[in-house]
Coordinates of C-alpha atoms in Angstrom, one line a residue:
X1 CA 10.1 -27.7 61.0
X2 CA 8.4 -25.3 58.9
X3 CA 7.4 -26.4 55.2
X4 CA 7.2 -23.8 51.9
X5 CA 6.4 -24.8 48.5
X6 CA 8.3 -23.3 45.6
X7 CA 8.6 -23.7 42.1
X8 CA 12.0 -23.2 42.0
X9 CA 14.8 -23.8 44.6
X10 CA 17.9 -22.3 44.1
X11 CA 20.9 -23.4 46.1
X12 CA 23.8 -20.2 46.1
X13 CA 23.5 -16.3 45.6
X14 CA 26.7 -16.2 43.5
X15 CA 26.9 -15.3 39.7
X16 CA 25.4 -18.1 38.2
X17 CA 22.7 -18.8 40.8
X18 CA 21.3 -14.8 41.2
X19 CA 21.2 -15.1 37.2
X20 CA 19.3 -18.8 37.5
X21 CA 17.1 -17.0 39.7
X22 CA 16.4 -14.0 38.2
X23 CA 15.9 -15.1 34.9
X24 CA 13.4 -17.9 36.0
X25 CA 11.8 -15.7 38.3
X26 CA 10.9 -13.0 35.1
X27 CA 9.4 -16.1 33.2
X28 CA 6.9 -16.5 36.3
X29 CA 8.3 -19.1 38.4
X30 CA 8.2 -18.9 42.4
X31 CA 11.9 -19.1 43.2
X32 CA 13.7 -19.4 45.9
X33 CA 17.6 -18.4 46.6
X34 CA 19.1 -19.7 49.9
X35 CA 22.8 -18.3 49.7
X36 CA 24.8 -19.2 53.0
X37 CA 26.7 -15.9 53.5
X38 CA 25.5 -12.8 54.3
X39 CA 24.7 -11.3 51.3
X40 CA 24.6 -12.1 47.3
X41 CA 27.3 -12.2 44.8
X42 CA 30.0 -15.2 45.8
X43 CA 33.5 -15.0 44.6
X44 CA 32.0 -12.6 42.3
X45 CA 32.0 -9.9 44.1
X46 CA 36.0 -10.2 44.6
X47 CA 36.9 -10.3 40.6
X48 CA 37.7 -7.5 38.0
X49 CA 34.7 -8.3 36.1
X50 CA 35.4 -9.4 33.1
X51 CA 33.1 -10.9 30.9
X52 CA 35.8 -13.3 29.3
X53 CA 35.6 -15.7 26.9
X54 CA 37.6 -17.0 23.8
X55 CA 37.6 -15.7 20.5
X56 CA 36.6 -18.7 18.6
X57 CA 35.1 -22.2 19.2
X58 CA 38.3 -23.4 17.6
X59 CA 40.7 -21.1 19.4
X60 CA 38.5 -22.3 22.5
X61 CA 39.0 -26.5 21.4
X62 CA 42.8 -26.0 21.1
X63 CA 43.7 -24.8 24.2
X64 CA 41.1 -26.5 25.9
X65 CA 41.0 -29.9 24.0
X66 CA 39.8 -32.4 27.3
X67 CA 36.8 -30.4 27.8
X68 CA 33.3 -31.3 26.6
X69 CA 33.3 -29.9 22.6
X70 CA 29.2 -29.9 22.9
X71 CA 29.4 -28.0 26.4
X72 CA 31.8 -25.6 24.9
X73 CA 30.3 -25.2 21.6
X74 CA 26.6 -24.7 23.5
X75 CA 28.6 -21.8 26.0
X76 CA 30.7 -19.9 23.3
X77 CA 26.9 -19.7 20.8
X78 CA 25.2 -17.8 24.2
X79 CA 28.2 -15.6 24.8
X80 CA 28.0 -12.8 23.0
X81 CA 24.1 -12.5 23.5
X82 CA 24.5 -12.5 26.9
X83 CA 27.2 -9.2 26.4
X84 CA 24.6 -7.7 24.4
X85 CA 21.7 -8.7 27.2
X86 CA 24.1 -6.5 29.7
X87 CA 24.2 -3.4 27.6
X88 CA 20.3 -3.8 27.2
X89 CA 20.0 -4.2 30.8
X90 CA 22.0 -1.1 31.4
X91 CA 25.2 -3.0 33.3
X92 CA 27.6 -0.7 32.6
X93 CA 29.3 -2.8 29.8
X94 CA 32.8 -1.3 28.7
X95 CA 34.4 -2.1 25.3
X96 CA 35.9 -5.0 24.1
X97 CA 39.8 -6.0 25.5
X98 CA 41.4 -8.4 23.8
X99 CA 44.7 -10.2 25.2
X100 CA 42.9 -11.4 27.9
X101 CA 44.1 -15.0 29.4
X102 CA 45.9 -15.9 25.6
X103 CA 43.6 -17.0 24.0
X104 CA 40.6 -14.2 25.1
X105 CA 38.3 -11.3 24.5
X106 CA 36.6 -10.0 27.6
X107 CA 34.2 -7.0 28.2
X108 CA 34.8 -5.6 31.8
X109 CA 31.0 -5.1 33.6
X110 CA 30.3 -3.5 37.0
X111 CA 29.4 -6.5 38.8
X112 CA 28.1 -4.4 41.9
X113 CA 25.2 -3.3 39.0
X114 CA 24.4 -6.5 37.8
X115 CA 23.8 -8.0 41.3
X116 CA 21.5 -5.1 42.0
X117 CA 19.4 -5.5 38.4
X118 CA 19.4 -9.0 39.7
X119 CA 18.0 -8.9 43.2
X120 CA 15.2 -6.2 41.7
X121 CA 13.8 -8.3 39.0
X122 CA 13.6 -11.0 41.8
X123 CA 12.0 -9.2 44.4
X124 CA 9.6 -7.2 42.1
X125 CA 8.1 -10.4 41.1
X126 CA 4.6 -10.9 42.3
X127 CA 4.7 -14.6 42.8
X128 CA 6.3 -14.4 45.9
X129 CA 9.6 -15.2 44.7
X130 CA 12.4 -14.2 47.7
X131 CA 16.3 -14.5 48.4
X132 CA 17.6 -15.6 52.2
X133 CA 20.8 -15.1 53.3
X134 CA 22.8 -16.7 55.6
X135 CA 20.6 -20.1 54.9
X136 CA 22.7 -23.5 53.5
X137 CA 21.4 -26.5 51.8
X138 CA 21.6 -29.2 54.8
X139 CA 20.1 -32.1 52.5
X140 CA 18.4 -33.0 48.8
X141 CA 14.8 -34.6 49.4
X142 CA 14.7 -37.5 46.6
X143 CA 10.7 -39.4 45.2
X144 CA 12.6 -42.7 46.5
X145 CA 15.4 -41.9 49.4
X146 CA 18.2 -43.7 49.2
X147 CA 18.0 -44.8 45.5
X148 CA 20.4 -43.0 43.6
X149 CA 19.6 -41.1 40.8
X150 CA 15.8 -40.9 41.7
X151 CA 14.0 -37.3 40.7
X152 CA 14.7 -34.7 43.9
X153 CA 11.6 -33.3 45.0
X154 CA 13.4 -30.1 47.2
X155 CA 16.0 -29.6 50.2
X156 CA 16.1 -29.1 53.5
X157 CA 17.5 -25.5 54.5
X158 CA 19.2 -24.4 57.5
X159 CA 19.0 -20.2 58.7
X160 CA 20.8 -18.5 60.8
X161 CA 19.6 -16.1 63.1
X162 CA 20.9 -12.8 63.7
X163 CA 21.2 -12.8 67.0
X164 CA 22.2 -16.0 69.8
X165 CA 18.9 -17.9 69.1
X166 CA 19.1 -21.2 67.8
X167 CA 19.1 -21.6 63.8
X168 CA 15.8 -23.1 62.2
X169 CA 15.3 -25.5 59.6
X170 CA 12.8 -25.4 56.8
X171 CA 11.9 -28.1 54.6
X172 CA 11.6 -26.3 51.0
X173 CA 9.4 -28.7 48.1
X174 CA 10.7 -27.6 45.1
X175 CA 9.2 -28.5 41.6
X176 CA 12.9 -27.6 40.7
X177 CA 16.3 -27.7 42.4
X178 CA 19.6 -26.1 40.9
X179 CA 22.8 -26.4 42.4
X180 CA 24.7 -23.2 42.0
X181 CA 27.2 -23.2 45.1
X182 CA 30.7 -22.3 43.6
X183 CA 33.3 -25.1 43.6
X184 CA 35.0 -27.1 46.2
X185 CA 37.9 -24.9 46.6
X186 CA 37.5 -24.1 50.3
X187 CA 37.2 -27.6 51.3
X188 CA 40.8 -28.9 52.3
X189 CA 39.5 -32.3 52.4
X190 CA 37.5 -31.8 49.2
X191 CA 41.3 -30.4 47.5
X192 CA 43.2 -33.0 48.7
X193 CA 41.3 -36.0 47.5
X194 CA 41.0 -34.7 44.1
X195 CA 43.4 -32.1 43.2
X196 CA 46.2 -34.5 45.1
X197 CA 48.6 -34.4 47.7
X198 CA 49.6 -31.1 49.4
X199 CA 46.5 -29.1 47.5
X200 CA 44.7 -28.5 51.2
X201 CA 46.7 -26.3 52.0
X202 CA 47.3 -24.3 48.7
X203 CA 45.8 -20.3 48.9
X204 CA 42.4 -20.1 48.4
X205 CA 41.2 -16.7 46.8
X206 CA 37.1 -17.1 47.0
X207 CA 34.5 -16.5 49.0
X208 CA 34.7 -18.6 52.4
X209 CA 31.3 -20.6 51.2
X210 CA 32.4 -22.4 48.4
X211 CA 33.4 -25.6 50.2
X212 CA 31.8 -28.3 47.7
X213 CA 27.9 -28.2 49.1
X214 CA 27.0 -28.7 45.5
X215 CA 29.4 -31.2 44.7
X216 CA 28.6 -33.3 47.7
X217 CA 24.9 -33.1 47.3
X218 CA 24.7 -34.1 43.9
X219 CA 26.9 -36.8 43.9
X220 CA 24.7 -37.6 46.9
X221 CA 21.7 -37.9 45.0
X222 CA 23.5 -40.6 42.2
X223 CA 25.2 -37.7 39.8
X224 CA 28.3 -38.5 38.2
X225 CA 31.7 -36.0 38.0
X226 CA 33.1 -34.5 35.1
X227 CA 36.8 -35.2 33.8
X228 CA 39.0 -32.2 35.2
X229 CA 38.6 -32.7 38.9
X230 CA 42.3 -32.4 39.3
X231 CA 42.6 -29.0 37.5
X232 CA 41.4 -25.4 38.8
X233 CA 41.5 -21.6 38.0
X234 CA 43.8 -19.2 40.1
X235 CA 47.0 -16.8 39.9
X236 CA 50.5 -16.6 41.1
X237 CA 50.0 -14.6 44.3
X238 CA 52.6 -13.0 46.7
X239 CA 54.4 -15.1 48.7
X240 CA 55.0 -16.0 51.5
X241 CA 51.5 -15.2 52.2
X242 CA 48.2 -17.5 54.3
X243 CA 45.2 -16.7 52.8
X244 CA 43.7 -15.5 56.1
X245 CA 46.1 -13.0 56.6
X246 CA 44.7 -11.3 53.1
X247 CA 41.5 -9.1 52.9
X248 CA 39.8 -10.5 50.1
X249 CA 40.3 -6.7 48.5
X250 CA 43.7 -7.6 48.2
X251 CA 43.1 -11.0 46.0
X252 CA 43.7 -8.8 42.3
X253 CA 46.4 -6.6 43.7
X254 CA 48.7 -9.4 45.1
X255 CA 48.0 -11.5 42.1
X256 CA 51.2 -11.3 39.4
X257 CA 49.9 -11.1 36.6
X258 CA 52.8 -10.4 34.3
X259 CA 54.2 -14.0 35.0
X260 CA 53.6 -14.9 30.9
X261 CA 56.5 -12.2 30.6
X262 CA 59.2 -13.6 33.0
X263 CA 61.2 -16.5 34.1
X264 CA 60.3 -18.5 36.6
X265 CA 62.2 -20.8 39.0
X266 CA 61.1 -23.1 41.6
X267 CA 63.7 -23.8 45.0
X268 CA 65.6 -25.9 42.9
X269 CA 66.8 -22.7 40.8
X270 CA 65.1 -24.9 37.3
X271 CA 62.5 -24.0 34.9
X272 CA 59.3 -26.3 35.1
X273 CA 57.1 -24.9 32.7
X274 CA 56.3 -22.4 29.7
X275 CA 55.6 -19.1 31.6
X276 CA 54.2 -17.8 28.2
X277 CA 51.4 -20.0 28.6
X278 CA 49.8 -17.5 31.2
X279 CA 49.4 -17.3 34.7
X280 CA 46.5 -19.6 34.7
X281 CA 48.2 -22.8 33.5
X282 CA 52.0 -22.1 35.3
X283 CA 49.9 -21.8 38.7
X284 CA 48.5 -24.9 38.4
X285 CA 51.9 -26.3 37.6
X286 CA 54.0 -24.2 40.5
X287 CA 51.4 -26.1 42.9
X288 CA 52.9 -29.5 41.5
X289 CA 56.3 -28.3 42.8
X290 CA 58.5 -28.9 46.1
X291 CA 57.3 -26.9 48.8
X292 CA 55.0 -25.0 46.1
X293 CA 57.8 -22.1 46.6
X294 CA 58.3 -19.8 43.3
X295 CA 59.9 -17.1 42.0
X296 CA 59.5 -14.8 38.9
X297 CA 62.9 -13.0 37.5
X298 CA 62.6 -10.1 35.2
X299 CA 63.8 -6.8 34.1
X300 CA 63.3 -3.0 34.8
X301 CA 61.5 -2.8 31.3
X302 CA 58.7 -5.7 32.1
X303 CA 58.7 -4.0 35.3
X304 CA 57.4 -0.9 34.0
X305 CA 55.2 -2.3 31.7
X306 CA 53.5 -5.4 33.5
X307 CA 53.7 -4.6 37.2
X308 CA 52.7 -1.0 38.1
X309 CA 49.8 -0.4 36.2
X310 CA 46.3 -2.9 35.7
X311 CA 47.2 -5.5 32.4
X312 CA 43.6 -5.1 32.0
X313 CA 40.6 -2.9 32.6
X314 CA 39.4 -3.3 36.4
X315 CA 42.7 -5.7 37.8
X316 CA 43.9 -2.3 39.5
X317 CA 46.3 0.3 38.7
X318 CA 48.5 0.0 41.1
X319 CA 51.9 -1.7 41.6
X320 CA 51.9 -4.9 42.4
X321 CA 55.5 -5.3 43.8
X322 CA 54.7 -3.0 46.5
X323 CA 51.7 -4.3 47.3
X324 CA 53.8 -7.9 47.9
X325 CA 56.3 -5.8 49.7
X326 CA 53.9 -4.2 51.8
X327 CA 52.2 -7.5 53.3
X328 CA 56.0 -8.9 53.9
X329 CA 56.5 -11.0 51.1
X330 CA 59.8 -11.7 49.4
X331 CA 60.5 -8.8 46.7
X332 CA 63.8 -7.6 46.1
X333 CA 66.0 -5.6 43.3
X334 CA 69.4 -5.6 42.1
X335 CA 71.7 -3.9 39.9
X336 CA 73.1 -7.2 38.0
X337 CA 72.3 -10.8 37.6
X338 CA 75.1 -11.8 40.0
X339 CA 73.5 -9.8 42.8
X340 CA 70.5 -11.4 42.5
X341 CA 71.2 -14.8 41.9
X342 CA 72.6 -14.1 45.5
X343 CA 69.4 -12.3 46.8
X344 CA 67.6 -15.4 45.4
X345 CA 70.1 -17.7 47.7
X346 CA 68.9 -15.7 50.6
X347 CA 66.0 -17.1 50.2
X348 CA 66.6 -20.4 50.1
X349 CA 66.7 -21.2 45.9
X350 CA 69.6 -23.1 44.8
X351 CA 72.2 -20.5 43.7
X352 CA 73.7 -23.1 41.1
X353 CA 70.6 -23.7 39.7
X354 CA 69.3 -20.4 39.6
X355 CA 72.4 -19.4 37.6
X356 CA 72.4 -22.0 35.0
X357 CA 69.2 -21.6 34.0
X358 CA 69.3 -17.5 33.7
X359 CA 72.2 -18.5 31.6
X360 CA 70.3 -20.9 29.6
X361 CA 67.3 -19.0 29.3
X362 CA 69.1 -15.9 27.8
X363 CA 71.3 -17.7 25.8
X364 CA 67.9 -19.7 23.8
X365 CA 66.1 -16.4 23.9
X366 CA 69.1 -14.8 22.3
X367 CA 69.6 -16.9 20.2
X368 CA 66.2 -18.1 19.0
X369 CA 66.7 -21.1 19.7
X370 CA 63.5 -22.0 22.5
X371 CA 64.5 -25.6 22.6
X372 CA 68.5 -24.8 23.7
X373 CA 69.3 -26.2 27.1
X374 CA 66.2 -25.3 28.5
X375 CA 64.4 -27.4 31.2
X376 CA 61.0 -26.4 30.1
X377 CA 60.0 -25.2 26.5
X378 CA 59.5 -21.4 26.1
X379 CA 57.1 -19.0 23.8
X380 CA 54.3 -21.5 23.0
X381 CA 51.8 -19.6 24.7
X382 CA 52.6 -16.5 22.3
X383 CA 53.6 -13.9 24.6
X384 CA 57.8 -13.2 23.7
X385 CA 59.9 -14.1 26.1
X386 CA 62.5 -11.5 27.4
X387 CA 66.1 -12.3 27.8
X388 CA 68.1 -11.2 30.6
X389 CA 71.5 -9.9 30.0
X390 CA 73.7 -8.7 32.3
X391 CA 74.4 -4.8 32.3
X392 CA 70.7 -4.1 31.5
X393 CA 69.3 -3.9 35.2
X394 CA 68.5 -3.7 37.5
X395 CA 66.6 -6.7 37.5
X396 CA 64.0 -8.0 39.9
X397 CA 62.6 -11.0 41.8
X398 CA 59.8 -11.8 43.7
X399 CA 58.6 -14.9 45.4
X400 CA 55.1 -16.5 44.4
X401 CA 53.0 -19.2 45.5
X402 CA 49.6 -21.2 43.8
X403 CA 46.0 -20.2 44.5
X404 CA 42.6 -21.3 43.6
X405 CA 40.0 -19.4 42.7
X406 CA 37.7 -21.9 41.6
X407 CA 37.9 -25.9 40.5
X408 CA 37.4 -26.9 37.3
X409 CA 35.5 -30.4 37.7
X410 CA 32.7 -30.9 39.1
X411 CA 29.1 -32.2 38.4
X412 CA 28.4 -34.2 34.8
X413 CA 26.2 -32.0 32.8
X414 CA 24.5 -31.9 29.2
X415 CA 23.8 -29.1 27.6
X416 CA 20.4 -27.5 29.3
X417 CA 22.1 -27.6 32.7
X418 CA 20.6 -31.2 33.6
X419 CA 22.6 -33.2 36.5
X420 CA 23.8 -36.9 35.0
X421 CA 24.5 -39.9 36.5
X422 CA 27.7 -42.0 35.4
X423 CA 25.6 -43.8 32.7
X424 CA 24.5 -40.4 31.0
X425 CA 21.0 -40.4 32.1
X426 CA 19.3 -37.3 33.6
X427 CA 18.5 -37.1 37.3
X428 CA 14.7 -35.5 37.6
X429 CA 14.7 -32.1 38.8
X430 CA 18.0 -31.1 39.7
X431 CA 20.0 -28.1 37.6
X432 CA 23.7 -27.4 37.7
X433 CA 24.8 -24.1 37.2
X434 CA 28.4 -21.6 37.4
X435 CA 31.3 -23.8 39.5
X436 CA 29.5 -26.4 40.6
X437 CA 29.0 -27.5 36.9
X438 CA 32.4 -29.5 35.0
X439 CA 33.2 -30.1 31.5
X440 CA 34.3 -26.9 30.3
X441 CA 37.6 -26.3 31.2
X442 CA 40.5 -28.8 31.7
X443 CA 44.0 -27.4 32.7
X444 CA 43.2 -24.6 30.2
X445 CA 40.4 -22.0 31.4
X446 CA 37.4 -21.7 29.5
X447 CA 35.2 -18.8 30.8
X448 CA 34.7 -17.6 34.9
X449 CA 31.6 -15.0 35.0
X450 CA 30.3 -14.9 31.7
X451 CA 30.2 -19.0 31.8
X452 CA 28.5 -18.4 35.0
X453 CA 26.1 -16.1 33.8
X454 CA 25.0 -18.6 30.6
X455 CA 25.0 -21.6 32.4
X456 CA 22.4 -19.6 35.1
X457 CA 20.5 -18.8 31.8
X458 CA 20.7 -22.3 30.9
X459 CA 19.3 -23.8 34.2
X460 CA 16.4 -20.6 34.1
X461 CA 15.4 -21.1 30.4
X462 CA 15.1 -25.2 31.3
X463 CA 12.8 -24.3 33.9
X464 CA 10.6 -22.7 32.1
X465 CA 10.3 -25.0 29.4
X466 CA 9.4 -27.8 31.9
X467 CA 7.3 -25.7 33.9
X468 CA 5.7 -24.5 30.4
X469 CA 6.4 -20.9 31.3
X470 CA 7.3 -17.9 28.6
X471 CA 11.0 -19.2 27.7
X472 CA 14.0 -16.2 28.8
X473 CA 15.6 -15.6 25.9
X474 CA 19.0 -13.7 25.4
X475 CA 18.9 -10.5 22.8
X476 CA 21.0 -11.4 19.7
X477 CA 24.7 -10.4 19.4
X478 CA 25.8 -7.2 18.4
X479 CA 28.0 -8.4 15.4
X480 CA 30.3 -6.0 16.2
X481 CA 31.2 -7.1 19.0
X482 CA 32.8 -10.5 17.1
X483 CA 34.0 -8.1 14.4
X484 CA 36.1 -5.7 17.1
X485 CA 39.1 -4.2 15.9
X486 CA 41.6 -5.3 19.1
X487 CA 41.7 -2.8 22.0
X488 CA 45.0 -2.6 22.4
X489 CA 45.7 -2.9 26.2
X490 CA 49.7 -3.0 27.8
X491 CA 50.5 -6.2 26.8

């Protein structure tokens, strides 16, 4: 087996790893990125980049109130730095959108750019620092094996080889070890033990690598989960639809994002949630349902304004109904609520149901009256509900289903990026960065890239203090940026 020493051993390629890397790599550390796939980027790489995050730590607390308040409080203070670090770093950095998932602001980046800054600051470094692809973390080398919690002294890395040739193994000391793998979303056995029964086989919209290496390792080595393992990040997607019939190009288009602005029905014909809550929190919800199966009901007008054109700078202009109707999935129009309630049947919903509660749901909406015969509450999440009322079609349906993008629990943290065991105390030289880190978000969504990103910074900016290198910093935030008159986006 052959042996390399690093300073730094980073363990994924994705967002949060590459900017671990890069960052600690600049400060004069020998890193190391093993990534498993074939090239950089993780889930990433599929997203519309934006650099989302909410408004205020108090907007942030209330719609997120399970989460860790120092975690959050620690994430939100590096945010709008790390905006102002892309501009600096000439990532194309568009304006600010605000709208974005309730309670959001978000500045849409090129993430193609930002990989590419990365992987140059990397490999110009003279210290040897280097980036292997298609290499996975097989196992965490511990001071004292098989005594939990002990420091971790490096890993042992397996690479593929490009050709029919056996893969090698390399045993990697590492001064430092962060875990930066991306969730456990692609492990069905990972999903079902803690996102609960049926999850392994809800549609995963990653990157095929993110099957809980992290996870596994560090809790492994004695660390201790976060609260959230049961909760996870996705969208409403096109149904009925397997994941491995979808090119991963597809993932945004096939998402419905305009779900906040319709009703939605499970087989049953009955309301189960606040749709105005956002796609986000219903998904997780729908997944909770009988057969998973759901169905959005709305009206030419939301039509035109939600579904044919992007609800946000980079989701894609294009519309989203065809798109569903294009890979087969159930999408169909009619000219009054009768008509549809029928196409609905044909699909196997409850026509009873499926009546009642249109009727219910326009009469409260009408009326003003959220609480009015409804099964689930309506307009909390502040996007206003639209009613349905017959002789305004046509009106359309289309069937949807639960994905995961990425899981919300996962390894204990404090606030420099430091593994924990259950009693709170810090395991010696392993990081946790992006996914593979919990606390922040709990049902309600916290941050995807940019928490990534500062999180990678976190792990970097440790590294360098224990290593006693020049500290990265992050450039102060543009107060205009916080001061933003809304960019008004079709919402």
């Amino acid at each position: 087996m052959r042996s390399i020493s690093v300073d730094v051993l980073v363990c994924g390629g994705g967002m949060s790893g590459m900017a671990c890397a890069s960052f600690a790599a600049q400060a004069g550390a020998r890193v190391l990125v093993v990534e498993k796939q074939g090239t950089v980027g993780g889930s990433s790489n599929y997203s519309a980049g934006m650099f989302w995050a909410p408004q205020t730590y108090e907007k942030l607390r209330s719609w997120v109130p399970d989460g860790d308040p120092e975690l959050q409080r620690a994430w939100l203070d590096d945010y709008l730095p790390a905006v102002q670090w892309m501009r600096e770093n000439q990532v194309p950095t568009a304006p600010r959108f605000d709208g974005i998932m309730t309670i959001g602001i978000g500045f849409p980046i090129k993430i193609p750019n930002l990989h590419s800054l990365h992987r140059s600051r990397i490999n110009s470094c003279k210290n040897g620092s280097e980036i292997w692809t298609n290499t996975a973390v097989v196992k965490l080398l511990q001071e004292n094996p098989g005594v939990l919690g002990s420091g971790i002294t490096g890993a042992i890395v397996r690479r593929e080889t490009s050709n029919d040739q056996p893969a090698t193994y390399c045993q990697v000391t590492a001064r430092k070890v962060v875990l930066a793998t991306g969730g456990f979303q692609g492990s069905s056995s990972l999903t079902a033990k803690y996102l609960g029964q049926g999850a392994d086989n809800v549609f995963v919209r990653s990157n095929k690598g993110s099957v809980g290496d992290g996870l596994n390792l560090a809790v492994g080595a004695g660390a201790a989960t976060s609260r959230g393992m049961n909760t996870y990040y996705g969208h409403l997607t096109a149904a009925p639809l397997r994941a491995d019939q979808v090119d991963p190009k597809d993932y945004l288009p096939l998402a419905q994002y305009q779900s906040k602005y319709c009703l939605l029905v499970n087989e049953s014909g009955r309301r189960f949630a606040d749709e105005t809550t956002g796609d986000e929190i219903i998904n997780q919800y729908l997944a909770k349902q009988e057969k998973r199966r759901g169905f959005l009901i709305f009206n030419e007008k939301t039509r035109l304004q939600h579904c044919v054109s992007a609800l946000f700078p980079n989701a894609g202009d294009i519309d989203r109904l065809q798109k569903a109707r294009e890979h087969g999935c159930n999408v169909g129009t009619a000219s009054t609520l009768g008509e549809l309630v029928q196409m609905l049947a044909g699909w196997g919903v409850d026509s009873v149901g499926a009546k009642r509660t249109i009727q219910e749901y326009d009469r409260a909406i009408r009326l003003k009256e959220p609480g009015l015969g409804l099964d689930a509450p309506v307009g909390r999440g502040g996007a206003p509900p639209t009613a349905l009322v017959e002789g305004e079609g046509p009106f359309h349906a289309i069937e949807v289903q639960p994905s995961i993008t990425f899981t919300y629990g996962g390894i204990k943290i404090d606030k420099q990026g430091h593994a924990l065991t259950p009693d709170n105390n810090r395991i010696p030289g392993l990081l946790i960065a992006g996914v593979d880190a919990g606390g922040f978000s709990n049902l309600g969504y916290a941050g995807g890239l940019a928490l990534a990103f500062v999180t990678g910074f976190w792990a970097a900016k440790e590294i360098a203090k224990e290593l006693k290198l020049p500290l990265p910093q992050l450039p102060p935030a543009d107060p205009r940026d916080a001061e933003a008159a809304p960019v008004k986006g079709r919402l």
